[in-house]
Structures are given as structure tokens and as C-alpha cells.
mmCIF file of C-alpha atoms in Angstrom:
data_model
loop_
_atom_site.group_PDB
_atom_site.id
_atom_site.type_symbol
_atom_site.label_atom_id
_atom_site.label_comp_id
_atom_site.label_asym_id
_atom_site.label_seq_id
_atom_site.Cartn_x
_atom_site.Cartn_y
_atom_site.Cartn_z
ATOM 1 C CA MET N 4 -1.944 -25.999 15.653
ATOM 2 C CA GLN N 5 -2.158 -29.714 16.580
ATOM 3 C CA ASN N 6 1.505 -30.042 17.396
ATOM 4 C CA MET N 7 1.817 -27.176 19.861
ATOM 5 C CA GLY N 8 3.291 -28.249 23.170
ATOM 6 C CA ARG N 9 0.537 -26.994 25.385
ATOM 7 C CA TRP N 10 -2.929 -25.922 24.459
ATOM 8 C CA GLU N 11 -4.250 -22.641 25.873
ATOM 9 C CA PRO N 12 -8.010 -22.147 25.490
ATOM 10 C CA ASP N 13 -8.442 -19.258 23.037
ATOM 11 C CA ALA N 14 -4.883 -18.038 23.626
ATOM 12 C CA ARG N 15 -4.930 -16.285 20.246
ATOM 13 C CA GLY N 16 -8.096 -14.339 21.038
ATOM 14 C CA ARG N 17 -6.865 -13.381 24.510
ATOM 15 C CA LEU N 18 -3.558 -12.111 23.124
ATOM 16 C CA GLU N 19 -5.358 -10.090 20.441
ATOM 17 C CA LYS N 20 -7.665 -8.506 22.972
ATOM 18 C CA ALA N 21 -4.815 -7.717 25.386
ATOM 19 C CA ALA N 22 -2.641 -6.192 22.638
ATOM 20 C CA PHE N 23 -5.485 -4.110 21.286
ATOM 21 C CA GLU N 24 -6.318 -2.735 24.755
ATOM 22 C CA LEU N 25 -2.688 -1.916 25.549
ATOM 23 C CA TYR N 26 -2.068 -0.194 22.191
ATOM 24 C CA ALA N 27 -5.172 1.928 22.758
ATOM 25 C CA GLU N 28 -4.212 2.747 26.387
ATOM 26 C CA ARG N 29 -0.445 3.318 26.168
ATOM 27 C CA GLY N 30 0.360 3.426 22.480
ATOM 28 C CA PHE N 31 1.969 0.802 20.290
ATOM 29 C CA GLU N 32 5.626 1.763 20.903
ATOM 30 C CA ALA N 33 5.331 1.788 24.687
ATOM 31 C CA THR N 34 3.792 -1.684 24.832
ATOM 32 C CA THR N 35 6.022 -4.772 25.122
ATOM 33 C CA VAL N 36 5.232 -8.352 24.165
ATOM 34 C CA ALA N 37 5.829 -9.307 27.814
ATOM 35 C CA GLU N 38 3.066 -6.898 28.881
ATOM 36 C CA ILE N 39 0.645 -8.230 26.280
ATOM 37 C CA ALA N 40 1.309 -11.788 27.403
ATOM 38 C CA ALA N 41 0.954 -10.842 31.077
ATOM 39 C CA ARG N 42 -2.387 -9.136 30.542
ATOM 40 C CA ALA N 43 -3.611 -12.197 28.643
ATOM 41 C CA GLY N 44 -2.410 -14.427 31.497
ATOM 42 C CA LEU N 45 0.070 -16.159 29.189
ATOM 43 C CA THR N 46 3.831 -16.247 28.573
ATOM 44 C CA GLU N 47 5.913 -14.410 25.973
ATOM 45 C CA ARG N 48 6.775 -17.806 24.541
ATOM 46 C CA THR N 49 3.091 -18.442 23.907
ATOM 47 C CA PHE N 50 2.754 -15.049 22.223
ATOM 48 C CA PHE N 51 5.471 -15.962 19.736
ATOM 49 C CA ARG N 52 3.804 -19.289 19.002
ATOM 50 C CA TYR N 53 0.926 -17.343 17.492
ATOM 51 C CA PHE N 54 2.428 -14.083 16.211
ATOM 52 C CA ALA N 55 5.743 -13.179 14.602
ATOM 53 C CA ASP N 56 5.818 -9.734 16.204
ATOM 54 C CA LYS N 57 3.938 -6.982 18.020
ATOM 55 C CA ARG N 58 2.368 -5.707 14.810
ATOM 56 C CA GLU N 59 1.064 -9.015 13.494
ATOM 57 C CA VAL N 60 -1.311 -9.431 16.432
ATOM 58 C CA LEU N 61 -3.667 -6.780 14.990
ATOM 59 C CA PHE N 62 -3.872 -8.559 11.611
ATOM 60 C CA SER N 63 -4.702 -12.021 12.792
ATOM 61 C CA GLY N 64 -7.698 -12.618 10.523
ATOM 62 C CA SER N 65 -6.041 -11.493 7.300
ATOM 63 C CA GLY N 66 -5.040 -14.963 6.098
ATOM 64 C CA ALA N 67 -8.562 -16.358 6.463
ATOM 65 C CA LEU N 68 -10.046 -13.263 4.800
ATOM 66 C CA GLU N 69 -7.624 -13.673 1.882
ATOM 67 C CA ASP N 70 -8.609 -17.339 1.416
ATOM 68 C CA ARG N 71 -12.300 -16.489 1.344
ATOM 69 C CA LEU N 72 -11.845 -13.592 -1.080
ATOM 70 C CA VAL N 73 -9.730 -15.694 -3.435
ATOM 71 C CA HIS N 74 -12.337 -18.445 -3.403
ATOM 72 C CA GLY N 75 -15.162 -15.916 -3.898
ATOM 73 C CA THR N 76 -13.373 -14.261 -6.827
ATOM 74 C CA VAL N 77 -12.605 -17.530 -8.608
ATOM 75 C CA SER N 78 -16.189 -18.745 -8.211
ATOM 76 C CA ALA N 79 -18.018 -15.443 -8.945
ATOM 77 C CA PRO N 80 -20.588 -15.633 -11.794
ATOM 78 C CA GLY N 81 -18.919 -15.878 -15.221
ATOM 79 C CA ASN N 82 -20.828 -12.903 -16.645
ATOM 80 C CA LEU N 83 -19.069 -10.472 -14.281
ATOM 81 C CA GLY N 84 -16.090 -8.383 -15.387
ATOM 82 C CA PRO N 85 -12.822 -8.672 -13.420
ATOM 83 C CA VAL N 86 -13.395 -5.802 -10.977
ATOM 84 C CA GLU N 87 -17.039 -6.834 -10.597
ATOM 85 C CA ALA N 88 -15.926 -10.360 -9.686
ATOM 86 C CA VAL N 89 -13.647 -9.025 -6.922
ATOM 87 C CA GLY N 90 -16.429 -6.664 -5.792
ATOM 88 C CA ALA N 91 -18.906 -9.553 -5.605
ATOM 89 C CA ALA N 92 -16.461 -11.571 -3.500
ATOM 90 C CA LEU N 93 -15.909 -8.595 -1.178
ATOM 91 C CA ALA N 94 -19.641 -7.951 -0.743
ATOM 92 C CA ASP N 95 -20.275 -11.674 -0.195
ATOM 93 C CA VAL N 96 -17.822 -12.164 2.662
ATOM 94 C CA ALA N 97 -18.067 -8.667 4.194
ATOM 95 C CA ASP N 98 -21.127 -9.171 6.383
ATOM 96 C CA ASP N 99 -20.119 -12.691 7.464
ATOM 97 C CA VAL N 100 -16.710 -11.509 8.593
ATOM 98 C CA PHE N 101 -17.463 -8.017 9.928
ATOM 99 C CA ALA N 102 -21.097 -8.017 11.127
ATOM 100 C CA GLY N 103 -21.178 -7.133 14.827
ATOM 101 C CA LEU N 104 -17.620 -5.776 14.691
ATOM 102 C CA HIS N 105 -18.386 -2.168 13.733
ATOM 103 C CA GLU N 106 -17.327 -0.738 17.096
ATOM 104 C CA TYR N 107 -14.197 -2.876 17.289
ATOM 105 C CA ALA N 108 -13.268 -2.113 13.648
ATOM 106 C CA ARG N 109 -13.637 1.606 14.311
ATOM 107 C CA HIS N 110 -11.306 1.556 17.304
ATOM 108 C CA ARG N 111 -8.866 -0.722 15.521
ATOM 109 C CA GLN N 112 -8.694 1.699 12.563
ATOM 110 C CA ALA N 113 -8.002 4.584 14.960
ATOM 111 C CA VAL N 114 -5.149 2.658 16.609
ATOM 112 C CA ILE N 115 -3.672 1.730 13.219
ATOM 113 C CA ALA N 116 -4.062 5.269 11.859
ATOM 114 C CA SER N 117 -2.101 6.743 14.759
ATOM 115 C CA HIS N 118 0.913 4.392 14.462
ATOM 116 C CA PRO N 119 3.055 4.496 11.311
ATOM 117 C CA GLU N 120 4.394 0.970 11.965
ATOM 118 C CA LEU N 121 0.848 -0.388 12.012
ATOM 119 C CA ARG N 122 -0.160 1.555 8.917
ATOM 120 C CA GLU N 123 2.822 0.024 7.125
ATOM 121 C CA ARG N 124 1.815 -3.464 8.169
ATOM 122 C CA GLU N 125 -1.749 -2.822 7.000
ATOM 123 C CA LEU N 126 -0.518 -1.641 3.591
ATOM 124 C CA THR N 127 1.613 -4.778 3.328
ATOM 125 C CA LYS N 128 -1.417 -6.965 4.098
ATOM 126 C CA LEU N 129 -3.480 -5.153 1.461
ATOM 127 C CA ALA N 130 -0.681 -5.567 -1.104
ATOM 128 C CA SER N 131 -0.535 -9.268 -0.334
ATOM 129 C CA LEU N 132 -4.315 -9.464 -0.737
ATOM 130 C CA ALA N 133 -4.091 -7.649 -4.085
ATOM 131 C CA SER N 134 -1.501 -10.088 -5.304
ATOM 132 C CA ALA N 135 -3.617 -13.105 -4.218
ATOM 133 C CA LEU N 136 -6.678 -11.625 -5.976
ATOM 134 C CA ALA N 137 -4.668 -11.044 -9.156
ATOM 135 C CA GLY N 138 -3.895 -14.789 -9.072
ATOM 136 C CA ALA N 139 -7.607 -15.553 -8.631
ATOM 137 C CA LEU N 140 -8.457 -13.371 -11.642
ATOM 138 C CA ARG N 141 -5.827 -15.098 -13.778
ATOM 139 C CA GLU N 142 -7.622 -18.354 -12.899
ATOM 140 C CA ARG N 143 -10.728 -16.735 -14.394
ATOM 141 C CA GLY N 144 -8.765 -16.189 -17.615
ATOM 142 C CA VAL N 145 -7.951 -12.494 -17.137
ATOM 143 C CA PRO N 146 -4.510 -11.708 -18.671
ATOM 144 C CA GLY N 147 -1.660 -10.905 -16.246
ATOM 145 C CA PRO N 148 -1.347 -7.102 -16.222
ATOM 146 C CA ALA N 149 -5.135 -6.581 -16.467
ATOM 147 C CA ALA N 150 -5.566 -9.011 -13.552
ATOM 148 C CA SER N 151 -3.118 -6.975 -11.431
ATOM 149 C CA LEU N 152 -4.923 -3.736 -12.251
ATOM 150 C CA ALA N 153 -8.349 -5.201 -11.498
ATOM 151 C CA ALA N 154 -7.101 -6.663 -8.210
ATOM 152 C CA GLU N 155 -5.563 -3.337 -7.136
ATOM 153 C CA ALA N 156 -8.776 -1.551 -8.089
ATOM 154 C CA GLY N 157 -10.744 -4.104 -6.044
ATOM 155 C CA ILE N 158 -8.494 -3.430 -3.049
ATOM 156 C CA ALA N 159 -9.098 0.311 -3.516
ATOM 157 C CA VAL N 160 -12.835 -0.416 -3.265
ATOM 158 C CA PHE N 161 -12.272 -2.455 -0.101
ATOM 159 C CA LYS N 162 -10.052 0.178 1.520
ATOM 160 C CA VAL N 163 -12.360 3.107 0.800
ATOM 161 C CA SER N 164 -15.466 1.087 1.737
ATOM 162 C CA PHE N 165 -13.975 0.027 5.045
ATOM 163 C CA GLU N 166 -13.192 3.647 5.920
ATOM 164 C CA ARG N 167 -16.682 4.760 4.910
ATOM 165 C CA TRP N 168 -18.227 1.922 6.900
ATOM 166 C CA THR N 169 -16.274 2.472 10.131
ATOM 167 C CA GLY N 170 -16.974 6.232 9.862
ATOM 168 C CA GLY N 171 -20.707 5.685 9.333
ATOM 169 C CA PRO N 172 -23.617 4.307 11.401
ATOM 170 C CA PRO N 173 -23.315 0.695 12.659
ATOM 171 C CA SER N 174 -26.713 -0.155 11.164
ATOM 172 C CA ARG N 175 -25.443 0.010 7.594
ATOM 173 C CA PRO N 176 -24.051 -3.332 6.353
ATOM 174 C CA LEU N 177 -20.513 -3.230 4.935
ATOM 175 C CA SER N 178 -21.747 -5.084 1.820
ATOM 176 C CA ASP N 179 -23.971 -2.097 1.027
ATOM 177 C CA VAL N 180 -21.049 0.320 1.235
ATOM 178 C CA ILE N 181 -18.972 -1.969 -0.996
ATOM 179 C CA ARG N 182 -21.669 -2.020 -3.695
ATOM 180 C CA GLU N 183 -21.903 1.765 -3.568
ATOM 181 C CA SER N 184 -18.111 2.163 -3.839
ATOM 182 C CA LEU N 185 -17.995 -0.249 -6.760
ATOM 183 C CA ALA N 186 -20.575 1.879 -8.597
ATOM 184 C CA ASP N 187 -18.528 4.993 -7.749
ATOM 185 C CA LEU N 188 -15.371 3.366 -9.107
ATOM 186 C CA LYS N 189 -17.118 2.653 -12.419
ATOM 187 C CA ALA N 190 -18.304 6.252 -12.619
ATOM 188 C CA VAL N 191 -14.886 7.807 -11.899
ATOM 189 C CA THR N 192 -13.073 5.449 -14.291
ATOM 190 C CA ALA N 193 -15.339 5.926 -17.306
ATOM 191 C CA SER N 194 -14.943 8.806 -19.768
ATOM 192 C CA PRO N 195 -17.445 11.590 -18.953
ATOM 193 C CA ALA N 196 -18.765 11.454 -22.528
ATOM 194 C CA ALA N 197 -19.445 7.727 -22.321
ATOM 195 C CA GLY N 198 -20.507 7.239 -18.678
ATOM 196 C CA PRO N 199 -23.791 8.343 -17.109
ATOM 197 C CA ALA N 200 -22.582 9.788 -13.811
ATOM 198 C CA ALA N 201 -18.914 10.726 -14.102
ATOM 199 C CA ALA N 202 -17.643 13.817 -12.346
ATOM 200 C CA GLY N 203 -14.929 16.092 -13.680
ATOM 201 C CA MET U 9 18.667 23.938 2.861
ATOM 202 C CA GLN U 10 19.984 27.512 3.165
ATOM 203 C CA ASN U 11 20.691 27.230 6.834
ATOM 204 C CA MET U 12 22.815 24.098 6.795
ATOM 205 C CA GLY U 13 26.181 24.559 8.433
ATOM 206 C CA ARG U 14 28.329 23.361 5.599
ATOM 207 C CA TRP U 15 27.483 22.829 1.978
ATOM 208 C CA GLU U 16 28.601 19.589 0.279
ATOM 209 C CA PRO U 17 28.422 19.638 -3.526
ATOM 210 C CA ASP U 18 25.704 17.134 -4.512
ATOM 211 C CA ALA U 19 25.883 15.394 -1.125
ATOM 212 C CA ARG U 20 22.350 14.089 -1.600
ATOM 213 C CA GLY U 21 23.125 12.466 -4.944
ATOM 214 C CA ARG U 22 26.373 10.947 -3.666
ATOM 215 C CA LEU U 23 24.614 9.449 -0.644
ATOM 216 C CA GLU U 24 21.856 8.006 -2.825
ATOM 217 C CA LYS U 25 24.339 6.416 -5.185
ATOM 218 C CA ALA U 26 26.446 4.997 -2.326
ATOM 219 C CA ALA U 27 23.381 3.563 -0.538
ATOM 220 C CA PHE U 28 22.007 2.025 -3.697
ATOM 221 C CA GLU U 29 25.344 0.349 -4.503
ATOM 222 C CA LEU U 30 25.780 -1.002 -0.980
ATOM 223 C CA TYR U 31 22.214 -2.361 -0.777
ATOM 224 C CA ALA U 32 22.738 -4.145 -4.088
ATOM 225 C CA GLU U 33 26.170 -5.503 -3.049
ATOM 226 C CA ARG U 34 25.611 -6.515 0.589
ATOM 227 C CA GLY U 35 21.896 -6.254 1.170
ATOM 228 C CA PHE U 36 19.912 -3.605 2.985
ATOM 229 C CA GLU U 37 20.147 -5.075 6.515
ATOM 230 C CA ALA U 38 23.917 -5.531 6.434
ATOM 231 C CA THR U 39 24.580 -1.936 5.355
ATOM 232 C CA THR U 40 25.067 0.789 7.985
ATOM 233 C CA VAL U 41 24.593 4.535 7.625
ATOM 234 C CA ALA U 42 28.280 4.943 8.546
ATOM 235 C CA GLU U 43 29.258 2.787 5.555
ATOM 236 C CA ILE U 44 27.003 4.723 3.198
ATOM 237 C CA ALA U 45 28.460 8.013 4.381
ATOM 238 C CA ALA U 46 32.041 6.663 4.110
ATOM 239 C CA ARG U 47 31.544 5.462 0.540
ATOM 240 C CA ALA U 48 30.092 8.867 -0.367
ATOM 241 C CA GLY U 49 33.094 10.565 1.271
ATOM 242 C CA LEU U 50 30.833 12.248 3.844
ATOM 243 C CA THR U 51 29.975 11.949 7.523
ATOM 244 C CA GLU U 52 27.028 10.199 9.205
ATOM 245 C CA ARG U 53 25.949 13.609 10.432
ATOM 246 C CA THR U 54 25.655 14.774 6.828
ATOM 247 C CA PHE U 55 23.601 11.670 5.955
ATOM 248 C CA PHE U 56 21.045 12.537 8.625
ATOM 249 C CA ARG U 57 20.840 16.119 7.373
ATOM 250 C CA TYR U 58 19.326 14.741 4.171
ATOM 251 C CA PHE U 59 17.576 11.508 5.166
ATOM 252 C CA ALA U 60 15.626 10.408 8.240
ATOM 253 C CA ASP U 61 16.796 6.798 7.949
ATOM 254 C CA LYS U 62 18.414 4.102 5.825
ATOM 255 C CA ARG U 63 15.206 3.441 3.918
ATOM 256 C CA GLU U 64 14.382 7.024 2.988
ATOM 257 C CA VAL U 65 17.513 7.358 0.856
ATOM 258 C CA LEU U 66 15.938 5.205 -1.907
ATOM 259 C CA PHE U 67 12.822 7.395 -2.065
ATOM 260 C CA SER U 68 14.452 10.752 -2.375
ATOM 261 C CA GLY U 69 12.497 11.997 -5.383
ATOM 262 C CA SER U 70 9.053 11.080 -4.083
ATOM 263 C CA GLY U 71 8.201 14.535 -2.717
ATOM 264 C CA ALA U 72 8.981 16.277 -6.005
ATOM 265 C CA LEU U 73 7.075 13.616 -7.963
ATOM 266 C CA GLU U 74 4.067 14.095 -5.693
ATOM 267 C CA ASP U 75 4.116 17.882 -6.217
ATOM 268 C CA ARG U 76 4.209 17.493 -9.984
ATOM 269 C CA LEU U 77 1.434 14.894 -10.049
ATOM 270 C CA VAL U 78 -0.796 16.997 -7.815
ATOM 271 C CA HIS U 79 -0.253 20.025 -10.042
ATOM 272 C CA GLY U 80 -0.840 17.945 -13.201
ATOM 273 C CA THR U 81 -4.075 16.477 -11.812
ATOM 274 C CA VAL U 82 -5.493 19.829 -10.728
ATOM 275 C CA SER U 83 -4.690 21.401 -14.098
ATOM 276 C CA ALA U 84 -5.675 18.471 -16.376
ATOM 277 C CA PRO U 85 -8.300 19.346 -19.046
ATOM 278 C CA GLY U 86 -11.770 19.815 -17.573
ATOM 279 C CA ASN U 87 -13.394 17.297 -19.913
ATOM 280 C CA LEU U 88 -11.474 14.396 -18.363
ATOM 281 C CA GLY U 89 -13.042 12.119 -15.750
ATOM 282 C CA PRO U 90 -11.297 11.754 -12.359
ATOM 283 C CA VAL U 91 -9.179 8.675 -13.152
ATOM 284 C CA GLU U 92 -8.411 10.086 -16.609
ATOM 285 C CA ALA U 93 -7.169 13.299 -15.000
ATOM 286 C CA VAL U 94 -4.768 11.364 -12.764
ATOM 287 C CA GLY U 95 -3.722 9.236 -15.751
ATOM 288 C CA ALA U 96 -3.015 12.349 -17.818
ATOM 289 C CA ALA U 97 -0.859 13.772 -15.010
ATOM 290 C CA LEU U 98 1.038 10.477 -14.724
ATOM 291 C CA ALA U 99 1.664 10.242 -18.482
ATOM 292 C CA ASP U 100 2.696 13.908 -18.589
ATOM 293 C CA VAL U 101 5.395 13.735 -15.935
ATOM 294 C CA ALA U 102 6.523 10.128 -16.534
ATOM 295 C CA ASP U 103 8.964 10.717 -19.366
ATOM 296 C CA ASP U 104 10.376 13.915 -17.861
ATOM 297 C CA VAL U 105 11.106 12.202 -14.566
ATOM 298 C CA PHE U 106 12.065 8.696 -15.692
ATOM 299 C CA ALA U 107 13.512 8.984 -19.213
ATOM 300 C CA GLY U 108 17.071 7.654 -19.202
ATOM 301 C CA LEU U 109 16.529 5.919 -15.859
ATOM 302 C CA HIS U 110 15.208 2.575 -17.135
ATOM 303 C CA GLU U 111 18.298 0.615 -16.083
ATOM 304 C CA TYR U 112 18.508 2.337 -12.696
ATOM 305 C CA ALA U 113 14.759 1.926 -12.085
ATOM 306 C CA ARG U 114 14.993 -1.782 -12.879
ATOM 307 C CA HIS U 115 17.808 -2.368 -10.399
ATOM 308 C CA ARG U 116 16.122 -0.214 -7.803
ATOM 309 C CA GLN U 117 12.897 -2.242 -8.103
ATOM 310 C CA ALA U 118 14.890 -5.461 -7.653
ATOM 311 C CA VAL U 119 16.549 -4.118 -4.489
ATOM 312 C CA ILE U 120 13.189 -2.973 -3.104
ATOM 313 C CA ALA U 121 11.453 -6.234 -4.015
ATOM 314 C CA SER U 122 14.008 -8.284 -2.095
ATOM 315 C CA HIS U 123 13.773 -6.295 1.170
ATOM 316 C CA PRO U 124 10.468 -6.259 3.099
ATOM 317 C CA GLU U 125 11.444 -3.028 4.924
ATOM 318 C CA LEU U 126 11.909 -1.271 1.585
ATOM 319 C CA ARG U 127 8.679 -2.681 0.147
ATOM 320 C CA GLU U 128 6.864 -1.310 3.203
ATOM 321 C CA ARG U 129 8.380 2.123 2.713
ATOM 322 C CA GLU U 130 7.414 2.049 -0.974
ATOM 323 C CA LEU U 131 3.809 1.180 -0.111
ATOM 324 C CA THR U 132 3.767 4.050 2.388
ATOM 325 C CA LYS U 133 5.006 6.460 -0.289
ATOM 326 C CA LEU U 134 2.340 5.258 -2.728
ATOM 327 C CA ALA U 135 -0.361 5.639 -0.044
ATOM 328 C CA SER U 136 0.823 9.185 0.622
ATOM 329 C CA LEU U 137 0.732 9.884 -3.114
ATOM 330 C CA ALA U 138 -2.829 8.491 -3.323
ATOM 331 C CA SER U 139 -3.926 10.742 -0.514
ATOM 332 C CA ALA U 140 -2.342 13.819 -2.152
ATOM 333 C CA LEU U 141 -4.021 12.964 -5.473
ATOM 334 C CA ALA U 142 -7.393 12.555 -3.735
ATOM 335 C CA GLY U 143 -6.919 16.120 -2.493
ATOM 336 C CA ALA U 144 -6.121 17.280 -6.033
ATOM 337 C CA LEU U 145 -9.303 15.625 -7.334
ATOM 338 C CA ARG U 146 -11.400 17.274 -4.633
ATOM 339 C CA GLU U 147 -10.014 20.588 -5.920
ATOM 340 C CA ARG U 148 -11.456 19.559 -9.303
ATOM 341 C CA GLY U 149 -14.863 19.200 -7.612
ATOM 342 C CA VAL U 150 -14.880 15.406 -7.264
ATOM 343 C CA PRO U 151 -16.749 14.414 -4.050
ATOM 344 C CA GLY U 152 -14.662 12.953 -1.183
ATOM 345 C CA PRO U 153 -15.114 9.178 -1.365
ATOM 346 C CA ALA U 154 -15.138 9.157 -5.197
ATOM 347 C CA ALA U 155 -11.928 11.217 -5.149
ATOM 348 C CA SER U 156 -10.244 8.648 -2.867
ATOM 349 C CA LEU U 157 -11.318 5.786 -5.116
ATOM 350 C CA ALA U 158 -10.143 7.544 -8.279
ATOM 351 C CA ALA U 159 -6.806 8.405 -6.668
ATOM 352 C CA GLU U 160 -6.253 4.814 -5.503
ATOM 353 C CA ALA U 161 -7.175 3.567 -8.972
ATOM 354 C CA GLY U 162 -4.697 6.045 -10.468
ATOM 355 C CA ILE U 163 -1.984 4.728 -8.153
ATOM 356 C CA ALA U 164 -2.845 1.184 -9.262
ATOM 357 C CA VAL U 165 -2.237 2.325 -12.856
ATOM 358 C CA PHE U 166 1.099 3.856 -11.851
ATOM 359 C CA LYS U 167 2.232 0.783 -9.897
ATOM 360 C CA VAL U 168 1.345 -1.729 -12.604
ATOM 361 C CA SER U 169 2.740 0.524 -15.371
ATOM 362 C CA PHE U 170 6.035 0.966 -13.561
ATOM 363 C CA GLU U 171 6.407 -2.807 -13.192
ATOM 364 C CA ARG U 172 5.532 -3.356 -16.856
ATOM 365 C CA TRP U 173 7.947 -0.629 -17.901
ATOM 366 C CA THR U 174 10.952 -1.807 -15.848
ATOM 367 C CA GLY U 175 10.283 -5.378 -17.026
ATOM 368 C CA GLY U 176 10.096 -4.339 -20.696
ATOM 369 C CA PRO U 177 12.507 -2.890 -23.280
ATOM 370 C CA PRO U 178 14.171 0.474 -22.443
ATOM 371 C CA SER U 179 13.041 1.902 -25.776
ATOM 372 C CA ARG U 180 9.390 2.051 -24.758
ATOM 373 C CA PRO U 181 8.462 5.326 -23.015
ATOM 374 C CA LEU U 182 6.786 4.983 -19.613
ATOM 375 C CA SER U 183 4.026 7.351 -20.775
ATOM 376 C CA ASP U 184 3.040 4.773 -23.411
ATOM 377 C CA VAL U 185 2.741 2.022 -20.822
ATOM 378 C CA ILE U 186 0.656 4.302 -18.598
ATOM 379 C CA ARG U 187 -1.805 5.023 -21.414
ATOM 380 C CA GLU U 188 -2.134 1.317 -22.132
ATOM 381 C CA SER U 189 -2.717 0.496 -18.440
ATOM 382 C CA LEU U 190 -5.335 3.232 -18.195
ATOM 383 C CA ALA U 191 -7.219 1.686 -21.117
ATOM 384 C CA ASP U 192 -6.906 -1.733 -19.447
ATOM 385 C CA LEU U 193 -8.295 -0.348 -16.201
ATOM 386 C CA LYS U 194 -11.340 0.990 -18.016
ATOM 387 C CA ALA U 195 -11.898 -2.379 -19.668
ATOM 388 C CA VAL U 196 -11.622 -4.416 -16.448
ATOM 389 C CA THR U 197 -13.833 -2.012 -14.484
ATOM 390 C CA ALA U 198 -16.720 -1.809 -16.968
ATOM 391 C CA SER U 199 -19.537 -4.384 -17.085
ATOM 392 C CA PRO U 200 -18.907 -6.913 -19.888
ATOM 393 C CA ALA U 201 -22.352 -6.126 -21.349
ATOM 394 C CA ALA U 202 -21.683 -2.384 -21.500
ATOM 395 C CA GLY U 203 -17.961 -2.216 -22.277
ATOM 396 C CA PRO U 204 -16.278 -3.050 -25.577
ATOM 397 C CA ALA U 205 -13.260 -5.052 -24.413
ATOM 398 C CA ALA U 206 -13.876 -6.428 -20.929
ATOM 399 C CA ALA U 207 -12.674 -9.898 -20.038
ATOM 400 C CA GLY U 208 -14.496 -12.293 -17.727
#
């Protein structure tokens, strides 16, 4: 960021807000980068300093989220199993990152859900997150294929929790929903004979 | 299919083969639909009768696979838990669908892995499969959010198993790898105190 030619105060945030508004108003396809930049009071050139394309602007925080989740997974208590470690990391960062954003997250999900190109980009971000978390689990000593499975299962918890959270009341913390989903995952994965609460 | 103007013997299969060869030889971006059709000895118009775009041609069997997995999940033995039911469906259809295709599947995965547009389409297909399997689990009486989690976890098993299988010897049946991954998923999901083989 230091070496950018000209510094625009919160250019990134203004571009995100403008893009989000335009996608909601006119749809993703009908919106151009020039229009996003104009609404933000910036140039197209500035847009492309921050974002590779029109889709990326809705996924701006995903790199920082990934870093925090990787760190949280590596440093989760040693007595936790692999999926529990990912779940603990998710619950730990969830409220920090998403508290106060319930309304925004709900609208953002609706915009993403109604545009296949945005759904694709979201799936790609989640796959990248899963692969980073598998690396974090290998650092905890989990063998390769088991680490991939646990990371994918952790992402399933995140995905389902986020949907439950945005569809529910704003008063409920996301961390709460994540803990509930983690318990549900254990129940649906266990054998009915062995587990206490499995359905089937 | 009945109402198509002109019937081409195995047009679909010829287009798939031609596309796959061209993507491997020249790359996905550099290949045009006209070239695929020409190599298959067909017209562009015929291509678009079978496939919506250049990506779809590599995912031709996904609808049939989805139907079989949904059926297998709904009709899996009643004593199985939700993830076990999906796992049983996966193991049941795996060898039928993929036996003899190890070499092809390996090359196909390499082509997909090296093209972001194809990886995106693959993730979309897997997400659609997860959502169909969640529906199948709800038919088994599994409540909504638990059904989504179990379906996503089942897809994680499929994804990791398919990678393990294509990366391993052709002699090992895919169903074997799926059963192993399912056992791994149980181990990584359970609490280390409660489960027999969890890492951490």
C-alpha cells in the first residue's frame, strides 16, 4: 500500500460500498467498474489498484479472515481434535469480525445468492480457506488427507453457520451459531449406535 | 432429446473427447467452441445443443451422478446416520460410475486444476450436489441445518477421496478410498477424549 502513487482516504471502503449499492440496485451484470468508481468519487484506475475485477470487490476481507483463522487453528488448545480446533478458531474470530455487520451480511448474501458469478467467486474463496486451514492442521501434526477432510468439514460448519446467522435475529452472536453447528456436525457424523443424538 | 432436428451418433461423447484433448493440448482459454466442434466432425450449432458453454463439456455426467447419489442416500439403510447414508451412496455408485476411468479421471483433474474457470465450475457442481444431498437427507427425516451440514461433510469425503484415488494406483477401487475417508472424517470430528483414533 505504501508505494501507491496517490493516496485516497478509505478508497477501498468507498469502492466496496459503491459496488455493493450498485449490485443491489441494478444487478451485478449491469454494473460497470466505471460506474462503481464514479459513485465512489474515484477513477477506474484507482479501482484496479485495489481489486482485480468486479467480483473481487465483495470479498475484500477474505485474506485477513484467512490469516486470522489459520493463526487461530494453529494455536488452538492441544487437547482439541482437528475439526474442534478449526471450530474454536471460527468461534473465536467470528464476533470480532462480524459483530455489528448482521444487516450488511444479510444483504450481501442476498446479492451473492442471486448472481451465479458471485456465488462462484464465494465458493472459490471458501475452497482457498479450506486449503489454508488444511495447512494449519498439518502444522498441528494432523496427517495430510485427514487434515484436508477436517478443514473441509470446518468450512461446512462456517458456511452453514453463516447462513443460519444471517437468516436469524441480529441479537444472536455468530460464535453461538458456530458452536451449535459444530455440535450438529458431530451428531450427524457419528454412528447412531455410538452417538447420543444422531438422526437417521 | 427426441425433438432435436438431426441426430448425430454419440455427438455428446465425441464433443467431450474433442474438448478434453484440446484443453490438454492447447489450454482451456486458447480453445474455441468452433475448434472443438471441428475436431469432433460436428458444427458449433450441434455443440450448443448439448452444452451451454465451453466449461460445461467437462462436467457432462454430473446430472446423472447427482440423481444416483440422491436415490442412494434416500434409500440407504435406516440404521445409518446422515453422513453414513451419504457415504454409503457414494461408495455404492463410485465403482459403477468410475471403474475403468482412473487414467481419464487423473488427466481430467489435472486439466481442471490448471484452469481457474474450470475449478470454479467444479466447485459449483459440488455445491449443487451438496444441496441435492441435503434434500435427500431431509427426506430421511434429518432436520434442515443438520441435513446441510451432513451433505457438505459428505461432499468433503467425496472430494478428498477422488483426489486420493486419482493420485493413487489404478488397482484400488474408489469405493475403498471413500470408506477410508469416511472413517477418517469420523476420527477428526470426534473429541479426542471420546473417540478412539482422533489426532490433535
